[in-house]
């Protein structure tokens, strides 16, 4: 099997410079009257033909990487994002409560995937939202800001030969660097009495981790209720041991009670950077490779289009193409470029560049299901509908943040947990074939 290298070394800044001296960037003002040119977003479509780094997907990871790479003013960076800016939906995105009542899932900003029918969910096909705009899924997610467990992260590191790059210590440091933690207000703390250990949190990162400005008593009974049911209360969920019940932080900026996400954290606060261009409505259709070096495939650029039937355009890259299209988007770009399982690519009529069977396989996601019940007490939804609190920004910052990560043995007992584990293991091969079918059905490059 040939190894895949996304490294390209050449040098010339002239093409990039000429694109901006010849053209201009439009100045737009958003809902808050802010000058969007400062955000390095290209509104007039004018970009250069070569960059040091081309980032595929301006979502959660893509915008963070773009922001960090372009700190070096000698490094040119282009982000190509399939979705729109999100400017027209700023109120929906920024108001936390909308994540639950008027969010982006189902809108034009959602890739709106659907799974194949799930035999273990009554043969239902399950809808699977995914952000398609600047900020990606961080612009539409439920705003739970959690840290994973040390156990899981270290198991992950052991899969890549115990690398210290991906172990708990390295990721814990990175997670702290990415966040600014703000404790709950005294009003909220009096109601919910949440436990937290500030030493496990960051103090100066671009993404805010805080609590809503409004809570009510139902949330305050969460941990006590679970403790009565035998589920331990978690004292420091963010230090690597999140098992048990706790009130999670949310990605809310407590200065104005708005969503804190990849765009507001990593891009909007930047000064103008002439070495950074972020192009919305640009779907990467495939990677372009230099295949002349036998055994080594080098990415030399990308092909992209403004719409499914739009003309294919190309961008050259001097150093690296960075794939950050999300769990579905990145493997799809690789497969359209001929990198993936040979049988799937051949069936789709794609020339195989590298037979890499793992691409587009082994996807895992957590399940989520709702439990509905009626109550005579006020809920966020009833208060919202009746406008009882005036629906002020502080009230509208409410998002449900009660979480419990429970060991299956404590829920199901030792025998039940062992049986569940066996069922999951037995279903693995059939699940994989379902996922391959999903990838085969989804061939449109600019959908
Ligand atoms: C409805 C919902 C609720 C969630 N709730 C939570 C939560 O409460 N807490 C939590 O921690 N996580 C939550 N998540 C998950 C979390 O938001 C994601 O795991 C995370 O944002 C993924 O980041 P990413 O950079 O991998 O992908 P994304 O942020 O999805 O970014 C991928 C970007 O690439 C773009 N793209 C894809 N293909 C191409 C292409 N060919 N060309 C150009 N651009 C392309 C996409 O449009 C997108 O903008 C939720 C997700 C969703 C959808």
CSV table of C-alpha atoms in Angstrom, one decimal, residues 180-398:
chain,number,residue,atom,x,y,z
A,180,UNK,CA,-11.8,30.2,29.5
A,181,UNK,CA,-13.8,28.9,32.4
A,182,UNK,CA,-16.1,31.2,34.3
A,183,UNK,CA,-17.9,29.9,37.5
A,184,UNK,CA,-21.6,30.2,37.8
A,185,UNK,CA,-23.2,33.4,39.0
A,186,UNK,CA,-24.1,33.4,42.7
A,187,UNK,CA,-27.8,33.3,41.8
A,188,UNK,CA,-27.3,30.2,39.7
A,189,UNK,CA,-25.0,28.5,42.2
A,190,UNK,CA,-27.6,29.1,44.9
A,191,UNK,CA,-30.2,27.2,42.9
A,192,UNK,CA,-28.1,24.4,41.4
A,193,UNK,CA,-25.2,24.1,43.9
A,194,UNK,CA,-23.0,22.6,41.2
A,195,UNK,CA,-19.6,21.0,42.0
A,196,UNK,CA,-16.6,22.2,40.0
A,197,UNK,CA,-12.8,22.2,40.4
A,198,UNK,CA,-11.4,25.3,38.6
A,199,UNK,CA,-7.9,23.8,38.6
A,200,UNK,CA,-9.1,21.4,35.8
A,201,UNK,CA,-10.2,24.3,33.6
A,202,UNK,CA,-8.5,26.8,31.4
A,203,UNK,CA,-8.3,30.5,32.1
A,204,UNK,CA,-7.4,32.2,28.9
A,205,UNK,CA,-8.6,30.2,25.8
A,206,UNK,CA,-10.7,31.4,22.9
A,207,UNK,CA,-13.8,29.3,23.8
A,208,UNK,CA,-15.9,30.2,26.8
A,209,UNK,CA,-17.0,27.4,29.2
A,210,UNK,CA,-19.5,28.7,31.7
A,211,UNK,CA,-23.0,28.2,32.9
A,212,UNK,CA,-26.3,29.7,31.7
A,213,UNK,CA,-27.4,32.9,33.6
A,214,UNK,CA,-30.7,31.3,34.4
A,215,UNK,CA,-31.4,28.0,36.1
A,216,UNK,CA,-34.4,26.6,37.9
A,217,UNK,CA,-34.9,24.2,40.8
A,218,UNK,CA,-35.5,21.1,38.7
A,219,UNK,CA,-31.9,21.2,37.6
A,220,UNK,CA,-30.9,21.6,41.3
A,221,UNK,CA,-32.4,18.2,42.1
A,222,UNK,CA,-30.6,16.4,39.4
A,223,UNK,CA,-27.5,15.2,41.2
A,224,UNK,CA,-29.3,14.5,44.4
A,225,UNK,CA,-31.9,12.4,42.6
A,226,UNK,CA,-29.2,10.4,40.8
A,227,UNK,CA,-27.3,9.9,44.1
A,228,UNK,CA,-30.5,8.4,45.6
A,229,UNK,CA,-30.7,6.1,42.6
A,230,UNK,CA,-27.1,4.9,43.3
A,231,UNK,CA,-25.3,7.0,40.6
A,232,UNK,CA,-22.3,8.8,42.2
A,233,UNK,CA,-22.1,12.5,42.1
A,234,UNK,CA,-19.0,13.6,40.1
A,235,UNK,CA,-16.8,16.0,42.0
A,236,UNK,CA,-14.4,17.0,39.2
A,237,UNK,CA,-15.8,15.9,35.9
A,238,UNK,CA,-13.2,17.9,33.9
A,239,UNK,CA,-10.0,16.4,35.4
A,240,UNK,CA,-10.3,13.0,33.6
A,241,UNK,CA,-12.9,11.2,35.6
A,242,UNK,CA,-16.3,12.3,34.4
A,243,UNK,CA,-18.2,9.1,35.5
A,244,UNK,CA,-21.3,9.9,37.5
A,245,UNK,CA,-23.8,12.8,37.6
A,246,UNK,CA,-22.9,16.5,37.3
A,247,UNK,CA,-24.0,19.8,35.9
A,248,UNK,CA,-21.9,20.4,32.8
A,249,UNK,CA,-20.5,23.7,31.6
A,250,UNK,CA,-21.9,25.2,28.4
A,251,UNK,CA,-20.1,27.0,25.6
A,252,UNK,CA,-21.7,30.4,26.5
A,253,UNK,CA,-19.9,33.7,26.7
A,254,UNK,CA,-21.1,35.1,30.1
A,255,UNK,CA,-20.2,38.7,29.0
A,256,UNK,CA,-23.3,38.8,26.7
A,257,UNK,CA,-24.9,35.4,27.2
A,258,UNK,CA,-24.3,34.2,23.6
A,259,UNK,CA,-23.0,31.0,22.0
A,260,UNK,CA,-19.2,30.7,22.1
A,261,UNK,CA,-18.2,28.7,19.0
A,262,UNK,CA,-15.4,28.3,16.5
A,263,UNK,CA,-16.2,31.4,14.6
A,264,UNK,CA,-16.7,33.7,17.6
A,265,UNK,CA,-13.8,32.2,19.4
A,266,UNK,CA,-11.2,31.9,16.7
A,267,UNK,CA,-12.1,34.2,13.8
A,268,UNK,CA,-14.3,37.1,14.7
A,269,UNK,CA,-11.9,38.6,17.3
A,270,UNK,CA,-8.9,38.6,14.9
A,271,UNK,CA,-7.6,41.8,13.4
A,272,UNK,CA,-7.5,41.8,9.6
A,273,UNK,CA,-4.9,39.3,8.5
A,274,UNK,CA,-3.9,39.6,4.9
A,275,UNK,CA,-2.5,36.1,5.0
A,276,UNK,CA,-5.8,34.5,5.9
A,277,UNK,CA,-8.8,34.1,3.6
A,278,UNK,CA,-12.0,32.2,4.5
A,279,UNK,CA,-14.2,31.4,1.5
A,280,UNK,CA,-17.8,30.3,2.2
A,281,UNK,CA,-20.0,28.5,-0.3
A,282,UNK,CA,-17.0,26.6,-1.7
A,283,UNK,CA,-17.3,22.8,-1.6
A,284,UNK,CA,-14.1,20.8,-2.1
A,285,UNK,CA,-14.8,18.1,-4.6
A,286,UNK,CA,-11.4,16.3,-4.5
A,287,UNK,CA,-7.8,16.6,-3.7
A,288,UNK,CA,-5.2,17.0,-6.5
A,289,UNK,CA,-2.2,14.8,-6.3
A,290,UNK,CA,1.3,14.6,-7.7
A,291,UNK,CA,1.7,10.9,-8.4
A,292,UNK,CA,5.1,11.0,-10.1
A,293,UNK,CA,7.0,9.8,-7.0
A,294,UNK,CA,6.2,6.1,-6.9
A,295,UNK,CA,5.1,5.0,-3.4
A,296,UNK,CA,4.3,8.6,-2.4
A,297,UNK,CA,1.2,10.5,-3.1
A,298,UNK,CA,1.6,14.3,-2.5
A,299,UNK,CA,-1.3,16.7,-2.4
A,300,UNK,CA,-0.6,19.6,-4.7
A,301,UNK,CA,-3.9,21.4,-4.4
A,302,UNK,CA,-7.7,21.0,-4.3
A,303,UNK,CA,-10.6,21.2,-6.7
A,304,UNK,CA,-13.7,23.0,-5.6
A,305,UNK,CA,-17.1,24.3,-6.8
A,306,UNK,CA,-19.5,26.9,-5.7
A,307,UNK,CA,-22.5,24.6,-6.4
A,308,UNK,CA,-23.2,21.1,-7.4
A,309,UNK,CA,-23.4,22.0,-11.1
A,310,UNK,CA,-20.9,24.9,-10.9
A,311,UNK,CA,-17.6,25.0,-12.7
A,312,UNK,CA,-14.8,23.1,-11.0
A,313,UNK,CA,-11.9,25.4,-10.0
A,314,UNK,CA,-8.5,24.6,-8.6
A,315,UNK,CA,-6.3,26.0,-5.9
A,316,UNK,CA,-2.6,25.1,-5.5
A,317,UNK,CA,-0.9,24.4,-2.2
A,318,UNK,CA,2.7,24.9,-1.2
A,319,UNK,CA,2.8,23.1,2.1
A,320,UNK,CA,-0.2,21.1,3.2
A,321,UNK,CA,-3.9,20.4,2.5
A,322,UNK,CA,-5.6,20.0,5.9
A,323,UNK,CA,-8.8,17.9,5.9
A,324,UNK,CA,-11.2,19.2,8.5
A,325,UNK,CA,-14.5,18.4,6.9
A,326,UNK,CA,-15.9,16.5,9.9
A,327,UNK,CA,-16.5,12.8,10.4
A,328,UNK,CA,-18.5,12.5,7.2
A,329,UNK,CA,-17.0,15.3,5.1
A,330,UNK,CA,-13.3,14.3,5.4
A,331,UNK,CA,-13.6,10.7,4.3
A,332,UNK,CA,-15.9,11.7,1.5
A,333,UNK,CA,-13.3,14.1,0.1
A,334,UNK,CA,-10.7,11.4,0.4
A,335,UNK,CA,-12.9,8.8,-1.3
A,336,UNK,CA,-13.8,11.2,-4.2
A,337,UNK,CA,-10.0,11.7,-4.6
A,338,UNK,CA,-9.4,8.0,-5.0
A,339,UNK,CA,-8.2,7.3,-1.4
A,340,UNK,CA,-10.3,4.6,0.3
A,341,UNK,CA,-11.4,1.0,0.1
A,342,UNK,CA,-10.7,-0.1,-3.5
A,343,UNK,CA,-14.0,-2.1,-3.9
A,344,UNK,CA,-16.1,0.9,-2.9
A,345,UNK,CA,-14.2,3.3,-5.1
A,346,UNK,CA,-14.3,1.0,-8.1
A,347,UNK,CA,-18.1,0.4,-7.7
A,348,UNK,CA,-18.5,4.2,-7.7
A,349,UNK,CA,-16.3,4.6,-10.8
A,350,UNK,CA,-13.5,6.5,-9.0
A,351,UNK,CA,-9.9,5.8,-10.0
A,352,UNK,CA,-8.1,4.2,-7.1
A,353,UNK,CA,-5.0,6.2,-6.0
A,354,UNK,CA,-4.5,4.5,-2.7
A,355,UNK,CA,-6.4,1.4,-1.5
A,356,UNK,CA,-6.9,2.5,2.1
A,357,UNK,CA,-9.7,0.2,3.5
A,358,UNK,CA,-10.2,2.2,6.7
A,359,UNK,CA,-11.3,5.4,5.1
A,360,UNK,CA,-15.0,6.0,5.6
A,361,UNK,CA,-15.3,3.0,8.0
A,362,UNK,CA,-15.6,2.4,11.7
A,363,UNK,CA,-17.7,5.5,12.4
A,364,UNK,CA,-19.0,5.6,16.0
A,365,UNK,CA,-21.3,8.1,17.5
A,366,UNK,CA,-23.2,8.2,20.8
A,367,UNK,CA,-26.9,7.5,20.8
A,368,UNK,CA,-29.4,10.0,22.2
A,369,UNK,CA,-33.0,9.5,23.0
A,370,UNK,CA,-35.5,11.7,24.8
A,371,UNK,CA,-37.6,10.9,27.8
A,372,UNK,CA,-40.8,13.0,27.9
A,373,UNK,CA,-43.1,13.5,30.9
A,374,UNK,CA,-45.7,16.0,32.0
A,375,UNK,CA,-45.2,18.2,35.0
A,376,UNK,CA,-47.2,20.9,36.7
A,377,UNK,CA,-44.1,22.8,37.6
A,378,UNK,CA,-42.6,25.5,35.3
A,379,UNK,CA,-40.1,24.3,32.7
A,380,UNK,CA,-37.8,26.4,30.5
A,381,UNK,CA,-40.3,25.7,27.6
A,382,UNK,CA,-43.3,26.8,29.5
A,383,UNK,CA,-41.6,30.0,30.7
A,384,UNK,CA,-40.4,30.7,27.2
A,385,UNK,CA,-43.8,30.2,25.7
A,386,UNK,CA,-45.5,32.4,28.3
A,387,UNK,CA,-42.8,35.0,28.1
A,388,UNK,CA,-43.1,35.1,32.0
A,389,UNK,CA,-39.5,36.2,32.4
A,390,UNK,CA,-39.6,38.7,29.5
A,391,UNK,CA,-37.4,36.3,27.6
A,392,UNK,CA,-34.4,38.5,28.4
A,393,UNK,CA,-30.9,37.6,27.1
A,394,UNK,CA,-30.1,36.1,30.6
A,395,UNK,CA,-33.2,33.9,30.5
A,396,UNK,CA,-32.5,33.0,26.9
A,397,UNK,CA,-29.0,31.7,27.9
A,398,UNK,CA,-30.7,28.7,29.5
